[in-house]
C-alpha cells in the first residue's frame, strides 16, 4: 500500500517521529463511536467465517475462484491503493503543496489503469497466470521468476509490518490507543479473515473499505466547503493569505501544470518532465500494471471482459478521490483553528519531533525546537506557546490535516465512522500485502523450489500457514520499525527500487518477441541493483540529488521520479542489448504471452454501454477536461 | 460476486443500514437535547440527514441483494 508514497511522507522525516511528540490525542471517542468500530470488526470476522466454506481449493483460496464481477474487481483494484496512510499523507501534501498533489491521482494513475485494462490485461488473463512472477516464469523462465518472487515476498511482508506500525502510530496520535493493543487487534483480525477466506475475503473487505471511506470521509469536504463559502470562497481565502500561510507568493497552489517548467517555480520542486515520464510513465505504469498486489485483484475477474473493465471502472473512482483527500487538505489551510480561535499552522513531522515534550510537559530540546520552528511559517505567538509547553501547544504535522478536519466536523457516531474508515484502510492494506505474500510464496517459491508434487489441498494448507507466518513476521517488522525508525525509509523505498526494472522487463516481454530469457533475468536483477545503488548514493550523499534529478533546485519528491526513470532506462537498454546478443525463443513458444504471437479470444458483442472502449474514451475525455480545468 | 452465495453488496447493505440507523438515532437525540460534542456546523444536524442517507442506501442493498434472491 505504499506504492505511491505521499509527498509529505517522502519529503519529511519518517512517520515514527510523530510518536516523539507526547501531546494529548486529537479525538475523544464516545460509546457510539466505539460501537461503530466494534461492529466493523464483527462484520469482517463474520465475512471471514462465511467465506471459509468457499475457499477450499487453491483456485478459490488464491484466486478467489476467478469469479469476481468487473465492479467488485474494479473497486477492489482501486481500493488496494486507498490505504489510510496514503489518504492522510496526500491530504497533508495538498496542505503543503496545493493541488500539485493531485498529479498522483490523475496523470500518476489514469493512463496506466487504462493501459492495463485495454492492452496488458489480455496477456495476463489469457496465459492464466496466478501472479506477476508467474508471468515472468512463463515468459523468461525460473530465474527471472525467482528474482521477482523473492523481491515481492520480502517487500510485501515488510510493507505489511510498516502498515501495521503506521496504523498503530495513527491510532496512538489520534485516539491515544496503546501501540501494542492496535498492532495485536488488527493482526488477529487480518490473520483470521484472510486465513479463513483467502483472496476472496481480502477483496470483500477492500470493497467494504471503499464504501466506508466514502461514507466516513465525504462529509468533510462537503461541510468544509459549506463553511468556507464554496470553492470560490476557499480560493479567495487562500489567495488573500497565501504569503503568510504558505510562504508561496504566487497562486501556484491552484495549478497542476502551469508552474512546472522549472523546479523552483512550484512549491513541490518538481519539473513537468519528471511528472510526465517519471511519475506518469515509469512509477505509475510500474505500480498499476506490474505490482502484483493490485494486478491480483483484476486476475480474479470472472472473464476477460470483466478483467478489462475492472481497471476502467476503477479509474472513474480514482479521478474522484481528490475530492475527499486533496480538497480537505486545502480546506485545512483556511479552516483549522487553535483553541483560542487563531489559525492553526501545520508543520513537518521533523518539526513535531524536534519539539517533543519531556515527562514534565516541557520541550525537551529547546535549541533544536527553536531552530526547527524558525524554518516554518508559525507565528511568533505560536512558537512561544510551543516553547512554553503544555496542552495548548497545538503543534500538529501536515499528515494530521485529514484527522483534524474529521474531528472538526464529525460528532459522535460520524467520528466513529471516519475512524473506522481509517482502520479499514490500514487493515485491508495489511490483508492485501499478506494475501499477495501467501500467493507468491506458495506458487512462485514453495511449489517450484521446495515441493513440486503436492496435492491441491496441501498448497491451500501451505497458503494458510504462509498467512499466519506472514502476519507474525509483520508484527516483528512493526516492532523493528518502532525501535529503529530509519528502517521505514528503506522499506518504503523497496517499491520504487524494484518496480521500474520490473516494468521494463515485463513491457519488453509482452510486446517484443525478440526479448530472451537471459535478457529478462539480467535486466531485472541488474536493474534492481542499479536502482538500489542510486537510492543509496542519494541517501549517503544528499548532494547527489541534484545529479539524479538534473537540477540543484530539485526536492526529495523529484528524486523518486527521476530514479525510477533512470532505472527503467537502464533495465531497458540491458534487455535490448542482451536480447540482441542471445538466441530468441521460437515464436510458437510465446503463444499467449507476447503481442503478435497471441491470438486473443473473440469476445461476444455487447450493448454499447457494456463496451470497455466506450467507457475508456469517456475516462480520457474527463481526464483531459480535469487537467485543462486545473491547468 | 459472480456465482452463488451471499453477495458482498448484502454485507455492505447490512453495515450501512446499521450505521445509518445508529447515526440517525443519535442525530434525533442530539436535536432534542442539544449537541454532546462541540463540532462545527452543529446547526446543520448532519447526523440526521447523513444517517438517513446511509440507512436508505443500506436498506436498498439489503433488499436487492438479500440471500436467496439471486436468480429470481
XYZ file of C-alpha atoms in Angstrom:
703
model
C 0.000 0.000 0.000
C 2.999 2.235 -0.044
C 3.006 2.092 -3.777
C 2.962 5.789 -4.395
C 4.397 7.394 -1.314
C 2.720 10.667 -0.335
C 4.950 13.670 -0.787
C 4.538 14.702 2.824
C 5.961 11.345 3.889
C 8.671 11.105 1.286
C 9.886 14.619 1.880
C 9.829 14.629 5.644
C 11.198 12.607 8.480
C 9.527 9.237 8.868
C 6.148 8.788 10.485
C 7.554 7.383 13.756
C 8.659 10.923 14.535
C 5.046 11.568 15.448
C 5.463 9.370 18.489
C 8.071 11.694 19.853
C 5.559 14.450 20.482
C 3.622 13.366 23.530
C 0.643 15.686 23.095
C -2.930 14.797 24.006
C -4.880 12.673 21.458
C -6.650 14.595 18.701
C -10.031 12.957 19.290
C -12.072 11.556 22.119
C -14.283 8.614 21.190
C -17.705 8.197 22.810
C -19.584 4.903 23.330
C -21.389 5.331 19.991
C -18.056 5.623 18.172
C -16.689 2.561 19.949
C -19.837 0.654 18.928
C -19.338 1.662 15.261
C -15.742 0.384 15.338
C -16.697 -2.845 17.151
C -19.448 -3.583 14.599
C -16.904 -3.233 11.788
C -14.597 -5.793 13.429
C -17.569 -8.112 13.943
C -18.503 -7.751 10.273
C -15.040 -8.601 8.887
C -14.761 -11.683 11.101
C -18.288 -12.742 10.018
C -17.256 -12.367 6.363
C -14.114 -14.451 7.024
C -16.073 -17.317 8.614
C -18.744 -17.150 5.922
C -16.174 -17.356 3.121
C -14.191 -20.188 4.704
C -16.537 -22.712 3.087
C -15.868 -21.141 -0.319
C -12.074 -21.276 -0.121
C -11.261 -24.971 -0.202
C -9.343 -25.335 -3.492
C -6.201 -23.450 -4.432
C -8.067 -21.651 -7.240
C -10.660 -20.496 -4.694
C -8.197 -19.594 -1.963
C -5.532 -17.819 -4.024
C -7.564 -16.509 -6.984
C -10.997 -16.056 -5.366
C -12.275 -18.752 -7.742
C -11.793 -16.261 -10.621
C -15.434 -15.309 -10.248
C -15.391 -11.610 -9.329
C -17.546 -9.261 -11.374
C -15.992 -6.238 -13.083
C -17.423 -3.948 -10.389
C -16.045 -5.925 -7.453
C -12.645 -6.428 -9.106
C -12.586 -2.739 -10.117
C -13.449 -1.378 -6.677
C -11.022 -3.780 -5.024
C -8.349 -2.766 -7.560
C -8.676 0.946 -6.769
C -9.238 0.326 -3.068
C -5.908 -1.506 -2.808
C -4.289 1.905 -3.308
C -6.529 3.797 -0.874
C -4.729 2.956 2.331
C -5.155 5.323 5.231
C -1.535 6.440 5.183
C -1.962 7.469 1.553
C -5.192 9.340 2.296
C -3.713 11.177 5.269
C -0.373 11.710 3.542
C -1.870 13.176 0.371
C -4.229 15.417 2.341
C -1.107 16.645 4.130
C 0.664 17.097 0.801
C -2.252 19.151 -0.523
C -1.989 21.372 2.565
C 1.734 21.721 1.917
C 1.911 21.859 -1.894
C -1.608 22.613 -3.157
C -3.286 20.739 -5.996
C 0.047 19.575 -7.434
C -0.558 16.584 -5.165
C -3.468 15.665 -7.451
C -0.964 14.504 -10.085
C -0.531 11.299 -8.073
C -4.252 10.569 -8.594
C -4.652 11.663 -12.204
C -1.623 11.535 -14.506
C 0.017 9.190 -11.987
C -2.791 6.645 -12.299
C -5.375 7.048 -15.067
C -3.260 6.415 -18.220
C -1.674 3.355 -16.600
C -5.028 1.957 -15.475
C -6.432 2.281 -18.990
C -3.294 0.698 -20.462
C -3.609 -2.249 -18.088
C -7.254 -2.785 -18.937
C -7.128 -2.354 -22.683
C -3.633 -3.514 -23.647
C -1.963 -5.676 -20.997
C -4.849 -7.487 -19.355
C -5.473 -9.860 -22.271
C -1.948 -11.302 -21.920
C -2.120 -11.665 -18.149
C -5.558 -13.212 -18.447
C -5.073 -15.475 -21.478
C -1.944 -17.145 -20.078
C -3.945 -17.898 -16.893
C -1.085 -16.900 -14.656
C -1.787 -16.673 -10.939
C 0.748 -13.917 -10.306
C 3.136 -11.439 -11.922
C 6.195 -13.621 -11.105
C 4.149 -16.424 -12.667
C 4.011 -14.444 -15.917
C 7.790 -13.914 -15.761
C 8.200 -17.664 -15.308
C 6.224 -18.371 -18.477
C 7.949 -15.623 -20.473
C 11.541 -15.631 -19.200
C 11.934 -18.791 -17.117
C 12.544 -19.700 -13.492
C 15.475 -17.377 -12.729
C 13.548 -14.185 -13.518
C 10.558 -15.591 -11.620
C 12.674 -16.283 -8.542
C 14.189 -12.783 -8.500
C 10.713 -11.241 -8.753
C 9.135 -13.676 -6.280
C 11.717 -13.164 -3.540
C 11.651 -9.383 -4.080
C 7.841 -9.336 -3.918
C 7.680 -11.610 -0.879
C 10.161 -9.533 1.113
C 8.542 -6.268 0.012
C 5.020 -7.459 0.858
C 5.845 -8.732 4.307
C 7.891 -5.702 5.315
C 5.240 -3.342 3.991
C 2.599 -5.214 5.916
C 4.667 -4.605 9.054
C 5.115 -0.923 8.233
C 1.370 -0.631 7.551
C 0.668 -2.262 10.905
C 3.017 0.092 12.684
C 1.675 3.121 10.803
C -1.850 2.247 11.880
C -0.725 1.859 15.498
C 1.014 5.263 15.366
C -2.029 6.961 13.865
C -4.327 5.384 16.444
C -1.920 6.486 19.185
C -1.770 10.061 17.917
C -5.450 10.429 17.004
C -7.061 8.375 19.772
C -4.328 7.751 22.333
C -4.568 3.960 21.891
C -1.708 1.775 23.074
C 0.648 0.756 20.224
C 0.719 -2.940 21.174
C -3.076 -3.059 21.506
C -3.537 -1.674 17.971
C -0.928 -3.993 16.461
C -2.311 -7.170 18.003
C -6.025 -6.455 17.493
C -5.509 -5.587 13.813
C -3.140 -8.548 13.260
C -5.515 -11.092 14.760
C -8.440 -9.741 12.724
C -6.421 -9.787 9.475
C -4.973 -13.265 10.097
C -8.450 -14.539 10.899
C -10.342 -13.194 7.912
C -7.642 -13.686 5.253
C -6.565 -17.051 6.687
C -10.164 -18.255 6.536
C -11.399 -16.736 3.295
C -8.197 -16.191 1.277
C -8.140 -13.660 -1.560
C -11.945 -13.552 -1.735
C -12.061 -12.351 1.865
C -9.370 -9.723 1.185
C -11.301 -8.486 -1.870
C -14.611 -8.341 0.020
C -13.009 -6.275 2.736
C -11.434 -3.935 0.215
C -14.834 -3.238 -1.313
C -16.201 -2.736 2.205
C -13.336 -0.363 2.955
C -14.066 1.589 -0.229
C -17.671 2.192 0.860
C -16.623 3.079 4.420
C -14.041 5.604 3.214
C -16.621 7.438 1.120
C -19.273 7.148 3.840
C -16.871 8.380 6.507
C -14.810 10.977 4.664
C -17.202 12.553 2.139
C -18.782 14.762 4.777
C -15.508 16.563 5.463
C -15.219 18.362 2.079
C -18.993 18.924 1.929
C -19.132 20.641 5.331
C -15.763 22.313 4.802
C -16.895 23.877 1.529
C -20.143 24.985 3.172
C -18.151 26.793 5.857
C -15.517 28.228 3.521
C -18.103 29.766 1.182
C -17.772 27.255 -1.642
C -14.837 26.750 -3.995
C -14.610 30.466 -4.791
C -14.559 31.310 -1.086
C -11.826 28.769 -0.416
C -9.733 30.082 -3.291
C -10.205 33.697 -2.233
C -9.194 32.997 1.357
C -6.074 31.082 0.373
C -5.076 33.748 -2.165
C -5.615 36.553 0.349
C -3.404 34.937 2.965
C -1.100 32.990 0.666
C 2.186 34.549 1.698
C 1.646 34.253 5.460
C 0.112 30.810 5.205
C 2.383 29.004 2.835
C 5.383 31.065 2.003
C 4.449 30.835 -1.682
C 3.957 34.189 -3.326
C 2.035 33.146 -6.406
C -1.194 31.232 -6.958
C 0.755 28.051 -7.708
C -1.427 26.201 -5.250
C -4.221 26.027 -7.805
C -2.312 24.927 -10.907
C -1.419 21.408 -11.957
C 0.915 22.187 -14.848
C 1.405 25.939 -15.314
C 4.367 26.315 -12.955
C 6.168 23.055 -13.614
C 8.536 24.332 -16.290
C 11.155 24.933 -13.596
C 11.833 23.139 -10.326
C 11.893 26.394 -8.341
C 8.618 27.731 -9.767
C 6.303 25.425 -7.838
C 6.025 24.519 -4.148
C 6.749 20.821 -4.685
C 10.044 21.419 -6.505
C 9.232 19.143 -9.441
C 9.563 19.529 -13.223
C 6.943 18.522 -15.785
C 9.329 16.052 -17.395
C 9.611 14.213 -14.098
C 5.837 14.276 -13.647
C 5.102 13.008 -17.158
C 7.903 10.495 -17.708
C 8.942 9.553 -14.166
C 5.574 9.618 -12.399
C 3.100 9.357 -15.275
C 5.008 6.624 -17.079
C 7.557 4.646 -15.061
C 6.231 4.830 -11.493
C 2.563 4.809 -12.433
C 2.777 2.100 -15.102
C 5.087 0.102 -12.860
C 2.677 0.248 -9.951
C -0.657 -0.152 -11.722
C 0.406 -2.742 -14.304
C 3.090 -4.880 -12.633
C 2.658 -4.610 -8.864
C 1.161 -7.972 -8.029
C -0.844 -6.556 -5.123
C -3.127 -4.613 -7.487
C -2.910 -6.872 -10.562
C -4.010 -9.860 -8.440
C -7.402 -8.180 -7.914
C -8.059 -7.974 -11.645
C -6.830 -11.521 -12.297
C -9.702 -12.685 -10.055
C -12.287 -11.397 -12.569
C -14.724 -13.978 -13.958
C -13.948 -13.397 -17.655
C -11.682 -11.381 -19.924
C -14.201 -8.599 -20.492
C -14.662 -8.172 -16.735
C -10.886 -8.160 -16.288
C -10.593 -5.374 -18.887
C -13.493 -3.386 -17.463
C -12.262 -3.572 -13.859
C -9.389 -1.044 -14.176
C -11.622 1.230 -16.283
C -14.321 1.229 -13.598
C -11.605 1.828 -11.029
C -10.275 4.819 -12.975
C -13.580 6.711 -12.633
C -13.392 6.439 -8.852
C -9.675 7.187 -8.840
C -10.357 10.521 -10.557
C -12.898 11.342 -7.806
C -10.641 10.542 -4.835
C -9.032 14.046 -4.727
C -12.444 15.335 -3.627
C -12.088 13.506 -0.293
C -8.301 13.814 0.005
C -6.900 16.895 -1.740
C -9.849 19.181 -1.002
C -9.813 18.541 2.789
C -6.089 19.367 2.751
C -6.734 22.702 1.042
C -9.713 23.421 3.313
C -7.480 22.723 6.305
C -5.299 25.649 5.209
C -8.034 28.169 5.908
C -10.386 26.442 8.355
C -8.283 24.710 11.009
C -8.122 26.729 14.193
C -6.384 26.580 17.541
C -8.386 26.525 20.765
C -8.024 30.326 21.034
C -9.562 30.871 17.577
C -6.312 31.705 15.799
C -5.494 29.895 12.553
C -3.738 26.584 13.098
C -0.498 26.252 11.116
C 0.576 22.669 10.468
C 4.277 21.814 10.197
C 6.528 18.989 9.004
C 6.967 15.890 11.129
C 10.618 16.794 11.632
C 9.481 19.956 13.445
C 6.996 17.995 15.564
C 9.756 15.550 16.505
C 12.254 18.344 17.266
C 9.748 19.870 19.700
C 8.840 16.681 21.570
C 7.959 17.134 25.209
C 9.629 15.641 28.259
C 7.779 13.992 31.142
C 7.089 17.355 32.780
C 5.357 18.693 29.652
C 8.212 20.974 28.562
C 10.033 20.975 25.208
C 12.923 18.540 25.691
C 15.463 20.273 23.449
C 14.759 23.996 23.352
C 17.561 24.871 20.916
C 16.614 22.226 18.360
C 12.951 23.149 18.588
C 13.640 26.861 18.090
C 15.804 26.152 15.048
C 13.217 23.797 13.557
C 10.342 26.263 14.046
C 12.383 29.102 12.559
C 12.131 27.357 9.177
C 8.316 27.290 9.349
C 5.597 29.907 8.918
C 4.475 29.568 12.535
C 3.648 32.940 14.068
C 5.903 34.182 16.886
C 2.961 33.787 19.292
C 2.511 30.141 18.299
C 6.231 29.495 18.646
C 6.210 30.974 22.132
C 3.297 28.746 23.079
C 5.119 25.666 21.885
C 8.244 26.629 23.811
C 6.146 27.167 26.936
C 4.870 23.578 26.578
C 1.569 22.342 27.952
C -1.650 21.096 26.432
C -2.337 24.194 24.311
C 0.949 23.930 22.421
C -1.058 22.705 19.414
C 1.835 21.569 17.229
C 0.489 19.243 14.547
C 2.007 17.780 11.392
C 0.762 18.053 7.792
C -0.238 14.402 7.893
C -2.778 15.188 10.596
C -4.756 17.547 8.330
C -7.398 14.923 7.487
C -7.994 13.617 11.043
C -8.055 17.219 12.324
C -10.731 18.078 9.764
C -12.695 14.985 10.799
C -12.555 15.986 14.460
C -13.670 19.499 13.475
C -16.907 18.392 11.785
C -17.803 14.868 12.870
C -19.690 14.329 16.118
C -20.428 11.047 17.909
C -21.157 8.188 15.520
C -19.898 10.062 12.472
C -16.443 10.341 14.005
C -16.565 6.622 14.748
C -17.410 6.038 11.081
C -14.471 8.202 9.968
C -12.066 6.402 12.325
C -13.470 3.041 11.174
C -12.726 4.077 7.582
C -9.097 4.755 8.563
C -8.818 1.449 10.437
C -10.409 -0.381 7.489
C -7.893 1.274 5.160
C -4.957 0.081 7.231
C -6.354 -3.404 7.729
C -7.204 -4.022 4.100
C -3.705 -2.781 3.249
C -2.236 -5.400 5.551
C -4.644 -8.023 4.193
C -3.659 -7.164 0.609
C 0.035 -7.494 1.410
C -0.403 -10.738 3.319
C -2.658 -12.375 0.706
C -0.247 -11.396 -2.089
C 2.649 -12.763 0.001
C 0.788 -16.032 0.528
C 0.169 -16.466 -3.224
C 3.724 -15.615 -4.257
C 5.228 -17.786 -1.509
C 3.076 -20.791 -2.377
C 3.037 -20.606 -6.186
C 6.353 -18.966 -7.019
C 8.688 -20.099 -4.232
C 7.361 -23.164 -2.395
C 5.876 -25.039 -5.354
C 8.730 -24.663 -7.900
C 11.643 -24.707 -5.454
C 10.585 -26.845 -2.463
C 7.730 -29.234 -3.260
C 6.600 -29.635 -6.872
C 4.295 -32.568 -6.351
C 1.975 -31.545 -3.523
C -1.772 -32.038 -3.704
C -4.146 -29.126 -4.195
C -5.231 -29.252 -0.548
C -1.576 -29.288 0.509
C -0.941 -25.988 -1.290
C -4.045 -24.446 0.295
C -2.687 -25.512 3.678
C 0.718 -24.004 2.812
C -1.039 -20.779 1.761
C -2.951 -20.594 5.062
C 0.247 -21.230 7.020
C 2.004 -18.534 4.966
C -0.670 -16.069 6.075
C -0.192 -16.902 9.761
C 3.598 -16.795 9.439
C 3.363 -13.637 7.306
C 1.306 -11.853 9.952
C 3.738 -12.997 12.668
C 6.730 -11.711 10.676
C 4.831 -8.474 10.010
C 4.386 -7.979 13.753
C 8.135 -8.443 14.137
C 8.740 -5.927 11.321
C 6.372 -3.456 13.004
C 8.343 -3.618 16.250
C 11.610 -3.420 14.323
C 10.443 -0.174 12.700
C 9.319 1.114 16.101
C 12.764 0.629 17.604
C 14.817 1.575 14.539
C 12.896 4.402 12.860
C 15.279 4.790 9.923
C 14.283 1.348 8.610
C 10.940 2.753 7.460
C 12.712 4.864 4.834
C 14.334 1.765 3.373
C 11.148 -0.300 3.414
C 9.208 2.451 1.645
C 11.979 2.699 -0.946
C 11.747 -1.020 -1.755
C 8.778 -0.433 -4.043
C 10.413 2.283 -6.110
C 13.686 0.349 -6.307
C 12.030 -2.794 -7.584
C 9.167 -1.591 -9.741
C 10.991 0.354 -12.503
C 13.224 -2.535 -13.709
C 10.264 -4.904 -13.419
C 8.179 -2.648 -15.659
C 10.914 -2.588 -18.313
C 11.279 -6.378 -18.274
C 7.521 -7.016 -18.456
C 6.861 -4.451 -21.203
C 9.634 -5.865 -23.409
C 8.481 -9.373 -22.590
C 4.898 -8.617 -23.517
C 5.494 -6.518 -26.647
C 8.814 -7.710 -28.138
C 9.105 -11.274 -29.357
C 12.911 -10.947 -29.579
C 13.381 -10.462 -25.794
C 15.252 -13.504 -24.437
C 15.281 -15.419 -21.153
C 18.759 -14.219 -20.161
C 17.854 -10.617 -21.022
C 14.775 -10.788 -18.786
C 16.693 -12.279 -15.876
C 19.709 -9.952 -16.068
C 17.598 -6.894 -16.901
C 15.588 -7.437 -13.744
C 18.443 -8.374 -11.439
C 20.937 -5.722 -12.565
C 18.151 -3.137 -12.863
C 17.237 -3.681 -9.207
C 20.904 -3.415 -8.189
C 21.306 -0.205 -10.244
C 18.145 1.306 -8.732
C 19.201 0.373 -5.187
C 22.622 1.881 -5.899
C 21.059 5.210 -6.928
C 18.926 5.206 -3.776
C 21.915 4.565 -1.523
C 24.000 7.176 -3.355
C 21.458 9.910 -2.582
C 20.906 8.522 0.923
C 24.606 8.661 1.776
C 25.414 11.770 -0.293
C 22.412 14.135 -0.267
C 24.137 16.415 -2.815
C 23.716 13.628 -5.369
C 20.035 14.566 -5.556
C 20.933 17.440 -7.888
C 22.653 14.980 -10.242
C 19.928 12.336 -10.158
C 17.125 14.869 -10.678
C 19.166 17.051 -13.066
C 18.687 20.272 -11.097
C 20.107 21.896 -7.951
C 16.550 23.087 -7.175
C 15.111 19.567 -7.082
C 13.440 18.427 -3.873
C 13.231 14.849 -2.496
C 9.996 14.123 -4.376
C 11.839 14.695 -7.664
C 14.456 12.107 -6.666
C 11.803 9.370 -6.517
C 10.505 10.010 -10.012
C 13.889 10.540 -11.678
C 15.485 7.499 -10.005
C 12.624 5.392 -11.353
C 13.135 6.885 -14.808
C 16.902 6.111 -14.871
C 16.355 2.586 -13.552
C 13.741 1.952 -16.251
C 16.068 3.224 -18.985
C 18.988 1.194 -17.602
C 16.967 -2.034 -17.474
C 15.502 -1.373 -20.939
C 18.945 -0.909 -22.503
C 20.138 -4.111 -20.831
C 17.148 -6.106 -22.095
C 17.601 -4.844 -25.663
C 21.388 -5.334 -25.805
C 21.405 -8.772 -24.178
C 18.456 -9.917 -26.317
C 20.270 -8.948 -29.494
C 23.321 -10.920 -28.344
C 21.439 -14.075 -27.364
C 19.196 -16.570 -29.121
C 15.453 -15.821 -29.005
C 12.778 -18.373 -28.144
C 10.751 -19.834 -31.048
C 7.636 -17.755 -31.677
C 5.455 -20.825 -31.170
C 6.515 -20.919 -27.502
C 5.314 -17.363 -26.997
C 1.638 -18.050 -27.748
C -0.499 -16.371 -25.076
C 2.445 -14.362 -23.727
C 3.557 -11.829 -26.339
C 1.829 -9.341 -28.614
C 1.997 -10.557 -32.201
C 2.333 -14.193 -31.152
C -1.005 -14.449 -29.406
C -4.438 -14.961 -30.822
C -6.754 -13.144 -28.426
C -10.124 -14.819 -27.807
C -13.070 -13.233 -29.594
C -15.447 -11.573 -27.179
C -19.188 -11.744 -27.610
C -20.759 -8.490 -28.831
C -22.340 -6.420 -26.062
C -24.506 -3.277 -25.994
C -22.501 -0.051 -26.227
C -22.944 0.693 -22.519
C -21.092 -2.514 -21.641
C -18.280 -1.928 -24.122
C -14.940 -1.237 -22.390
C -13.673 1.013 -25.212
C -16.668 3.355 -24.914
C -16.042 3.754 -21.172
C -12.314 4.182 -21.731
C -12.983 7.049 -24.167
C -15.213 8.677 -21.548
C -12.425 8.362 -18.962
C -9.963 10.000 -21.383
C -12.364 12.910 -22.010
C -12.940 13.539 -18.287
C -9.218 13.144 -17.544
C -8.295 15.692 -20.240
C -11.022 18.097 -19.110
C -9.860 17.989 -15.476
C -6.249 18.683 -16.446
C -7.268 21.604 -18.647
C -9.648 22.965 -15.987
C -6.923 22.968 -13.337
C -4.049 23.687 -15.717
C -19.617 -11.767 -6.538
C -20.376 -13.857 -9.550
C -21.964 -17.198 -8.670
C -23.913 -18.470 -5.684
C -23.774 -17.346 -2.074
C -24.251 -14.077 -0.233
C -23.019 -11.179 -2.388
C -20.640 -8.602 -0.911
C -23.310 -5.964 -1.573
C -25.547 -7.608 1.038
C -22.824 -7.307 3.702
C -22.323 -3.677 2.711
C -26.062 -3.071 2.886
C -26.262 -4.547 6.393
C -23.353 -2.433 7.611
C -24.691 0.804 6.083
C -28.177 0.131 7.446
C -26.882 -0.457 10.990
C -24.576 2.572 10.856
C -27.251 4.759 9.302
C -29.812 3.893 11.980
C -27.291 4.443 14.790
C -26.173 7.820 13.443
C -29.713 8.929 12.574
C -30.866 7.924 16.066
C -28.095 9.933 17.645
C -28.951 12.893 15.401
C -32.577 12.877 16.596
C -31.392 12.571 20.197
C -28.996 15.471 19.685
C -31.703 17.600 18.068
C -33.925 17.086 21.115
C -31.457 17.615 23.957
C -28.646 19.586 22.301
C -25.217 18.567 20.945
C -22.959 16.370 23.063
C -19.799 17.293 21.141
C -18.630 20.797 20.218
C -18.247 20.267 16.466
C -18.572 22.947 13.796
C -21.845 23.478 11.889
C -23.904 21.666 14.522
C -26.947 23.615 13.391
C -26.998 21.658 10.117
C -27.925 18.480 12.061
C -25.579 16.444 9.900
C -26.130 13.135 11.753
C -29.844 13.217 10.903
C -29.571 13.594 7.139
C -26.312 11.709 6.664
C -27.561 8.863 8.871
C -30.810 8.770 6.883
C -28.915 8.645 3.578
C -26.718 5.773 4.802
C -29.741 3.882 6.154
C -31.740 4.240 2.941
C -28.811 3.125 0.757
C -28.172 0.243 3.142
C -31.817 -0.821 3.101
C -31.909 -0.773 -0.706
C -28.835 -3.002 -0.865
C -30.129 -5.383 1.795
C -33.423 -5.825 -0.069
C -31.897 -6.059 -3.542
C -29.079 -8.452 -2.623
C -30.676 -10.456 0.184
C -29.638 -14.139 0.240
C -31.824 -16.341 -1.896
C -32.907 -13.553 -4.202
C -30.142 -14.234 -6.761
C -31.534 -15.674 -9.948
C -35.112 -14.657 -9.211
